[in-house]
Short mmCIF file of C-alpha atoms in Angstrom, two decimals:
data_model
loop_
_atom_site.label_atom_id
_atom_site.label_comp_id
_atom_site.label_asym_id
_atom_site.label_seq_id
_atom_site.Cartn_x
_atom_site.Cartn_y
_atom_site.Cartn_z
CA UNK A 1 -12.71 10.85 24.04
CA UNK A 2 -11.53 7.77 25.33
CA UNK A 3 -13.79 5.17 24.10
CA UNK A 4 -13.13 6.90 20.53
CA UNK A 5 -9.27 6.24 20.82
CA UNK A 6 -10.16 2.71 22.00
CA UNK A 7 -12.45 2.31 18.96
CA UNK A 8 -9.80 3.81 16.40
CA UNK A 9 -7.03 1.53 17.60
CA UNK A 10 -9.62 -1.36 17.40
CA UNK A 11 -10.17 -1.10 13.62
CA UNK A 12 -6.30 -0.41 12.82
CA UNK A 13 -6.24 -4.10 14.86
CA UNK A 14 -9.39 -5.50 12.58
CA UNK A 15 -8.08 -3.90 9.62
CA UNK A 16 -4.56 -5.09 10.19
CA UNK A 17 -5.69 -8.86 10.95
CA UNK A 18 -8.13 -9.10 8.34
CA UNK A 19 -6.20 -8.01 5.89
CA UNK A 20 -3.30 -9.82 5.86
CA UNK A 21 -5.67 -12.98 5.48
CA UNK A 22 -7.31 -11.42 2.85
CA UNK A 23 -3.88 -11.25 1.25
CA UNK A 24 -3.01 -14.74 2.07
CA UNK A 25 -6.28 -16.21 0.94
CA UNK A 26 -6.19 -14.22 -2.13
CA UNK A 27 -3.13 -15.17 -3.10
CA UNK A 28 -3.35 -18.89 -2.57
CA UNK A 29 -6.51 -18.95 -4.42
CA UNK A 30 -4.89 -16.93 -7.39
CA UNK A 31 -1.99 -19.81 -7.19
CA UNK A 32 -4.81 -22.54 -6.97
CA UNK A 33 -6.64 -21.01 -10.06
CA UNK A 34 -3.42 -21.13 -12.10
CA UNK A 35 -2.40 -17.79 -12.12
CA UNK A 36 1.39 -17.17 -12.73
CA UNK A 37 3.28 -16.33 -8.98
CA UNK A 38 4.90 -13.20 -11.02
CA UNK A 39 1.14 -11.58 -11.46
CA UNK A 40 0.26 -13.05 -8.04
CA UNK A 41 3.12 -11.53 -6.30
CA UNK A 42 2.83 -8.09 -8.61
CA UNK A 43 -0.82 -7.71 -8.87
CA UNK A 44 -2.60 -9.80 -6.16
CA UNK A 45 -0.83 -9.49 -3.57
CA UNK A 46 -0.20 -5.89 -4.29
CA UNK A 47 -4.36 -5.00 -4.33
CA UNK A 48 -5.01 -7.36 -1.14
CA UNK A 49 -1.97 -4.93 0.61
CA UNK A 50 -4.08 -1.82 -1.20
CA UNK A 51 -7.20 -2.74 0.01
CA UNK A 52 -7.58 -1.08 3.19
CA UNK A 53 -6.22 2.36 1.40
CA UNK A 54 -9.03 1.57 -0.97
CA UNK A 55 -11.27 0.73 1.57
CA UNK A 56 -11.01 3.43 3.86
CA UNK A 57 -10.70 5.85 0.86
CA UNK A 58 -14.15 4.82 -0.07
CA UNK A 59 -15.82 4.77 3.24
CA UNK A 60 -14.44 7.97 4.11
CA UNK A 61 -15.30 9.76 0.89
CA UNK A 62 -19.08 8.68 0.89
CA UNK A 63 -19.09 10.32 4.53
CA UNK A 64 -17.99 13.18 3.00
CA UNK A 65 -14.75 13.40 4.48
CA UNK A 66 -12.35 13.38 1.07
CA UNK A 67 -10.25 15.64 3.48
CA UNK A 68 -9.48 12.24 5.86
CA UNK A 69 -9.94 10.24 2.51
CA UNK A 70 -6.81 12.03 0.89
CA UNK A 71 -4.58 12.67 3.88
CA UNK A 72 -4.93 9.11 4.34
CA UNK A 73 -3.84 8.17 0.91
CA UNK A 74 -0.87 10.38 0.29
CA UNK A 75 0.11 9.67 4.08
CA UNK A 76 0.28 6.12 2.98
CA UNK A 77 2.21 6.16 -0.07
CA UNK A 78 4.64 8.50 1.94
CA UNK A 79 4.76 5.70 4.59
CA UNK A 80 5.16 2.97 2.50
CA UNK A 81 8.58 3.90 0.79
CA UNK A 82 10.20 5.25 4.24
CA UNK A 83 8.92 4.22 7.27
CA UNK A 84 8.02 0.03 6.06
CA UNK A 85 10.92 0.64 3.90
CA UNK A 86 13.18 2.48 6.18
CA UNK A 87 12.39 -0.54 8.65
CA UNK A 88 12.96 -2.89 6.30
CA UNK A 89 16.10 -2.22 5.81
CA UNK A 90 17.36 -1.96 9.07
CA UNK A 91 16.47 -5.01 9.89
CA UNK A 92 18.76 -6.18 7.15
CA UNK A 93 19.72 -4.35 4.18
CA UNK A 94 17.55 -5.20 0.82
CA UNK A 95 19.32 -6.48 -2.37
CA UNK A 96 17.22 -6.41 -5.00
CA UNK A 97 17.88 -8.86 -8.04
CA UNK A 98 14.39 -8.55 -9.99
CA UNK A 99 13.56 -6.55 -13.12
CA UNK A 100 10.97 -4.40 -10.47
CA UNK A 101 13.59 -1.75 -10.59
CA UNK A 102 13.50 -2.09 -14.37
CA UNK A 103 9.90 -2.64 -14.84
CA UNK A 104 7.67 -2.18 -11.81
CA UNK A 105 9.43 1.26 -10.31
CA UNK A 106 8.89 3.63 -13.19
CA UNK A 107 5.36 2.62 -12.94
CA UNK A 108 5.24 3.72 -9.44
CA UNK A 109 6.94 6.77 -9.60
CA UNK A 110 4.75 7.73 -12.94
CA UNK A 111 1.44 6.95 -11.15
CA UNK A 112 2.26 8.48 -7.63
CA UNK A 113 3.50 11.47 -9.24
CA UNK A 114 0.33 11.29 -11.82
CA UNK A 115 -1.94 11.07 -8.48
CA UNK A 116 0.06 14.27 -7.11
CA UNK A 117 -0.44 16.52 -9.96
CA UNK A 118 -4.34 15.60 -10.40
CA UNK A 119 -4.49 16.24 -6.56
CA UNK A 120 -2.77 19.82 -6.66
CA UNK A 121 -5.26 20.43 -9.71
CA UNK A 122 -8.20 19.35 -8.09
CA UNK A 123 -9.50 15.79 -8.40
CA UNK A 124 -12.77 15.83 -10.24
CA UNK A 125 -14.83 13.38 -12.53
CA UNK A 126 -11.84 14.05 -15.72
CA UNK A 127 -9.05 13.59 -13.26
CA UNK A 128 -10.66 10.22 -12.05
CA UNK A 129 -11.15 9.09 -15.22
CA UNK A 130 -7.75 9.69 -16.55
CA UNK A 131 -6.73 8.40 -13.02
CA UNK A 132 -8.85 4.50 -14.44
CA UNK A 133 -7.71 4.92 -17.66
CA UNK A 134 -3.90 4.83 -16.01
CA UNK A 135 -4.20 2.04 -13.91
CA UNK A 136 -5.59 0.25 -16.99
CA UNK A 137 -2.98 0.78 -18.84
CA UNK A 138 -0.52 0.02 -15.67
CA UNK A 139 -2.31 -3.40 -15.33
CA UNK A 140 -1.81 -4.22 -18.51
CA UNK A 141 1.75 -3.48 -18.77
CA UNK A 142 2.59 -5.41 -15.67
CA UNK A 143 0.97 -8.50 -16.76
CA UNK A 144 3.12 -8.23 -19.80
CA UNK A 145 5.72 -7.94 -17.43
CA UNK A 146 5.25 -11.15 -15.60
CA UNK A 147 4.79 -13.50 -18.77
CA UNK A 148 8.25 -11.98 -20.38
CA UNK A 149 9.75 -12.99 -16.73
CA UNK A 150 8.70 -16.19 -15.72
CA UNK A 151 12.20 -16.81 -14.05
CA UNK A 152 11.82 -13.59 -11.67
CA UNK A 153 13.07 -13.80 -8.26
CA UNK A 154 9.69 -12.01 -7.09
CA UNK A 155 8.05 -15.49 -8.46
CA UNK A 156 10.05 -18.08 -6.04
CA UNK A 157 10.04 -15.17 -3.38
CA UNK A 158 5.94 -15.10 -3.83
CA UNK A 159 5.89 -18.62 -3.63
CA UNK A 160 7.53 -18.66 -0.56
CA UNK A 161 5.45 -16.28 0.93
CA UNK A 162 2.61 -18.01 0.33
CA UNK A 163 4.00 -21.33 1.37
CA UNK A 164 1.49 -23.72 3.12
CA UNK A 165 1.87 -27.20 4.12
CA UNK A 166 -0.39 -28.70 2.08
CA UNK A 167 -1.79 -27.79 -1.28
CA UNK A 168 -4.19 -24.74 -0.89
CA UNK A 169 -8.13 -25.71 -0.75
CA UNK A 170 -10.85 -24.13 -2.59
CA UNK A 171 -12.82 -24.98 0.83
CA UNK A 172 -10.26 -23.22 3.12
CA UNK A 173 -9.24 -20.18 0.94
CA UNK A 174 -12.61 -19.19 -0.02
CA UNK A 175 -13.68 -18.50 3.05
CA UNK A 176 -10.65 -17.00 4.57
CA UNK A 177 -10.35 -14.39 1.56
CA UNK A 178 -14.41 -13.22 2.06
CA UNK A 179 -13.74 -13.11 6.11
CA UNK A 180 -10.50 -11.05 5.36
CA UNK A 181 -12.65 -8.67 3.36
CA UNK A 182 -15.38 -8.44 6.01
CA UNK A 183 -13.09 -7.91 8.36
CA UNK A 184 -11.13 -4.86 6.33
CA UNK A 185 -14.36 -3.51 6.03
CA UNK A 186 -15.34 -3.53 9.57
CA UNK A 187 -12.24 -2.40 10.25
CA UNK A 188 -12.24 0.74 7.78
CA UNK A 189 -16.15 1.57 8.81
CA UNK A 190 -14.57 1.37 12.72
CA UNK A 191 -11.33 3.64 11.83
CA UNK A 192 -13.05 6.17 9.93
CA UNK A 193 -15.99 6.79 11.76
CA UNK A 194 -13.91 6.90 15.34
CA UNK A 195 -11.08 8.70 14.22
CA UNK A 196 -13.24 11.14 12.44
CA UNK A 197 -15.15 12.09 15.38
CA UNK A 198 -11.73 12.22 17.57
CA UNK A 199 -10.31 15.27 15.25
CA UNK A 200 -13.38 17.17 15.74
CA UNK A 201 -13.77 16.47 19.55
CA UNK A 202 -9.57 17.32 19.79
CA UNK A 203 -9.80 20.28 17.77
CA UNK A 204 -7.19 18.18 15.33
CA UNK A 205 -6.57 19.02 11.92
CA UNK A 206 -8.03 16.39 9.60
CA UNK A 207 -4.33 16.18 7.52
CA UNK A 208 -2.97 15.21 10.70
CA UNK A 209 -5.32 12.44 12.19
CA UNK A 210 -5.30 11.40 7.97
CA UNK A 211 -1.64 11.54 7.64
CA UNK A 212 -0.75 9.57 11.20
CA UNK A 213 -3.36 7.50 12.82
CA UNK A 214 -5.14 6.48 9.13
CA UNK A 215 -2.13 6.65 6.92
CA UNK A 216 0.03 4.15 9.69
CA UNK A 217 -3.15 1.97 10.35
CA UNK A 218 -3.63 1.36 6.52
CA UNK A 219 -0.51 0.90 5.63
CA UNK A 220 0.00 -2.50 8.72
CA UNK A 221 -0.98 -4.84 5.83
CA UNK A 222 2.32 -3.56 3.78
CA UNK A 223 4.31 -3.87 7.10
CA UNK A 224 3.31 -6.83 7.96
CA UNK A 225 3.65 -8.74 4.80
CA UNK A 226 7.23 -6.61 3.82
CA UNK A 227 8.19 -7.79 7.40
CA UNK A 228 7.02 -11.92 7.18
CA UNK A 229 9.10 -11.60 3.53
CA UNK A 230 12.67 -9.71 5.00
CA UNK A 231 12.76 -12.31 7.40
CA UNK A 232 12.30 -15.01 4.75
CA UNK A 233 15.29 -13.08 2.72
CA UNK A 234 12.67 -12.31 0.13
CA UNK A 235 13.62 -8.90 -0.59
CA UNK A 236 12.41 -8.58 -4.05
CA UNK A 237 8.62 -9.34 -2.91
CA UNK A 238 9.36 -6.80 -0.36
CA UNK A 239 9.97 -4.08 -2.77
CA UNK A 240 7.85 -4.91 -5.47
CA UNK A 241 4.78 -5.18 -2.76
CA UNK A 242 5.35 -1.46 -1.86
CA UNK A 243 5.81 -0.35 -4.52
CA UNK A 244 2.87 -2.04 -6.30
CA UNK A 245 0.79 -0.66 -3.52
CA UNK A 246 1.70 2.79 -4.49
CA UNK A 247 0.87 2.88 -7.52
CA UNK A 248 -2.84 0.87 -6.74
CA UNK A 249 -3.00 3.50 -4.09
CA UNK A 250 -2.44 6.57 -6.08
CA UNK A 251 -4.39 5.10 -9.04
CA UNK A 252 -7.41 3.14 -7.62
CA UNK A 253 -7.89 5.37 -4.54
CA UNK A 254 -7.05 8.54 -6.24
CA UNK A 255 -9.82 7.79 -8.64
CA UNK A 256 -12.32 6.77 -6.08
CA UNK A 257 -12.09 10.17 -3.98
CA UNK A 258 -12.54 11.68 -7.60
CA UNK A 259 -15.48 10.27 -8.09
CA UNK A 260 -17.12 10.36 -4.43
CA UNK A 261 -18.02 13.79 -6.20
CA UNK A 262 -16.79 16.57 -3.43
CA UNK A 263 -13.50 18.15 -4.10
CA UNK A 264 -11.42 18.02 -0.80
CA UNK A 265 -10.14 20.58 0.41
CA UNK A 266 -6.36 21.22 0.06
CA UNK A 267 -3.88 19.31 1.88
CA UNK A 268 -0.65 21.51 1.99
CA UNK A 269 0.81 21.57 -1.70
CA UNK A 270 3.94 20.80 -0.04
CA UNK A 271 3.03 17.36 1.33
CA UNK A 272 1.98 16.25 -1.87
CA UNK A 273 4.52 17.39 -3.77
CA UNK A 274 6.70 15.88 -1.23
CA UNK A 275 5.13 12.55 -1.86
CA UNK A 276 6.40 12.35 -5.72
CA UNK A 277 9.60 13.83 -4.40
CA UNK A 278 9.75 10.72 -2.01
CA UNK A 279 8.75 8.07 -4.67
CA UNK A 280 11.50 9.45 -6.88
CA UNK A 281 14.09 9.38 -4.05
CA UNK A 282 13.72 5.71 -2.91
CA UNK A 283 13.58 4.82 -6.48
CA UNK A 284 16.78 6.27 -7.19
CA UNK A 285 18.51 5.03 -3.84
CA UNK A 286 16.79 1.30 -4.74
CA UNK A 287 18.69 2.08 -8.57
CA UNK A 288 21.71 3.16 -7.12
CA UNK A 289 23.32 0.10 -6.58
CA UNK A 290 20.75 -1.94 -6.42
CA UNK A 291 20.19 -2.28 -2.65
CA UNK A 292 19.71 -0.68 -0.26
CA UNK A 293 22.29 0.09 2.73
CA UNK A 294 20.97 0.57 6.91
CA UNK A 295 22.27 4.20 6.08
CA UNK A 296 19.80 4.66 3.71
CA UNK A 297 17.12 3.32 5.43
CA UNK A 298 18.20 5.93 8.49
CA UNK A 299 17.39 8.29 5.59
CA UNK A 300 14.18 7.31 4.48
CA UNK A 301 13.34 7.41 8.41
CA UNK A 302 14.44 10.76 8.84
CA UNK A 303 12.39 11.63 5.71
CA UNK A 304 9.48 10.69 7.49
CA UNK A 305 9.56 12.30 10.39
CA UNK A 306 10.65 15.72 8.53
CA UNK A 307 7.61 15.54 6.86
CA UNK A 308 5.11 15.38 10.01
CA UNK A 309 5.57 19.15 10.62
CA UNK A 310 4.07 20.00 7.18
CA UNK A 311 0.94 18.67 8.51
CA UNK A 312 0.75 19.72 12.09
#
């Protein structure tokens, strides 16, 4: 059993390091290409934080394990708007100046709640097809977004993030961006097969090892990047990158265990009602006063750790 914990933690590190250059190199070639640093910061950065969820989603579902696949997912979504956030903030409280709260949230909440209720219904081939049709649409209105706010915080904030000291090179990105993928696929193949094999061997429920060891491992991309931009003071990228990665998550992912072509088998109602429940909740703490305090970060904590019975 011990060479299979070994191996698990091993592609949470691969996935973790490969990933965040795949979101570096993505986004400096987006930059390079001329893209605005409002869809960068919305849309590319938000898939290159998604794509281990994707990722792992995928690999796991073609194994046949949607069970892992969707524990996983909704794990992650539930992770990504209390634990990174909750840790966010108590590191130093977010302020949040950006339309996101306007714009991006509602988007969020509508797709992770969207994802819940074709979950609790069963995700087939018309649930993953309603589930691309959203995240069409969702595309589409955040690009509009971006081009009626070219004076967004989350645009200098993206910037910063993606700061180098000289001018990004074709040469240089390229090959960083395809080695980042690479590597979140090794990564993925590594965490899924390993941990996997681990819940059988344990006698662990596969909502558990999904909803700790995968959920946590995927989301280190989000951590990592909403972590590099609190420290910058960029707490507008910070929120907007979760957030974004939600609804990619729920939409993207949600659709890909859909069409894998197995229905999973039920994780606990409650867990994924209680990830809409979440969504909504940081949402309207975020709206509140438009920050939020180291209180409410305790919360969204606390949230998060109420939650693991549900799954035990």
């Amino acid at each position: 059993m011990l060479p299979l914990v070994a191996l698990s933690v091993l592609g949470l590190v691969v996935l973790a390091l490969a990933a965040d250059h795949l979101v570096l190199g993505s986004g400096r070639l987006a930059e390079r290409l001329g893209l605005q640093p409002v869809v960068v910061g919305v849309v590319v950065i938000g898939f290159g934080t998604s794509a281990p969820e994707l990722v792992v989603t995928a690999t796991a579902s073609l194994r046949g394990r949607t069970d892992l696949a969707l524990a996983g997912l909704v794990g992650s979504n539930i992770v990504n708007v209390t634990l990174i956030l909750g840790v966010c903030g108590l590191a130093a409280a977010l302020a949040v100046r950006s339309s996101v709260l306007r714009r991006e949230a509602p988007l969020s909440v509508a797709a992770v709640t969207l994802f819940a209720i074709a979950a609790l219904s069963g995700l087939g081939f018309g649930a993953g097809a309603v589930l691309v049709v959203a995240l069409a649409g969702a595309l589409v209105l955040l690009l509009r977004f971006a081009r009626q706010a070219p004076g967004d915080p989350v645009a200098a904030e993206t910037a910063d993030y993606l700061e180098t000291s000289v001018r990004p090179r074709l040469a240089a990105e390229v090959p960083r961006t395809l080695l980042g993928l690479a590597g979140t696929l090794l990564g993925a193949q590594l965490l899924v097969a390993n941990a996997s094999e681990l819940a059988i061997q344990a006698g662990l429920s596969p909502d558990l090892v999904g909803f700790t060891l995968v959920a946590l491992g995927t989301s280190l991309p989000e951590l990592v990047t909403s972590l590099q931009a609190q420290r910058r003071g960029d707490s507008d990228l910070v929120v907007g990158n979760l957030l974004g990665s939600n609804l990619i998550n729920s939409l993207a992912g949600g659709a890909v265990i859909a069409f894998a072509g197995t229905a999973p088998p039920a994780l606990a109602p409650a867990v994924i009602a209680a990830m809409a429940g979440v969504s909504g909740l940081t949402w309207a703490l975020l709206a509140r006063g438009k920050r939020l305090s180291r209180r409410e970060s305790a919360l969204l904590l606390g949230v998060y750790v109420a939650l693991l019975p549900l799954v035990t």
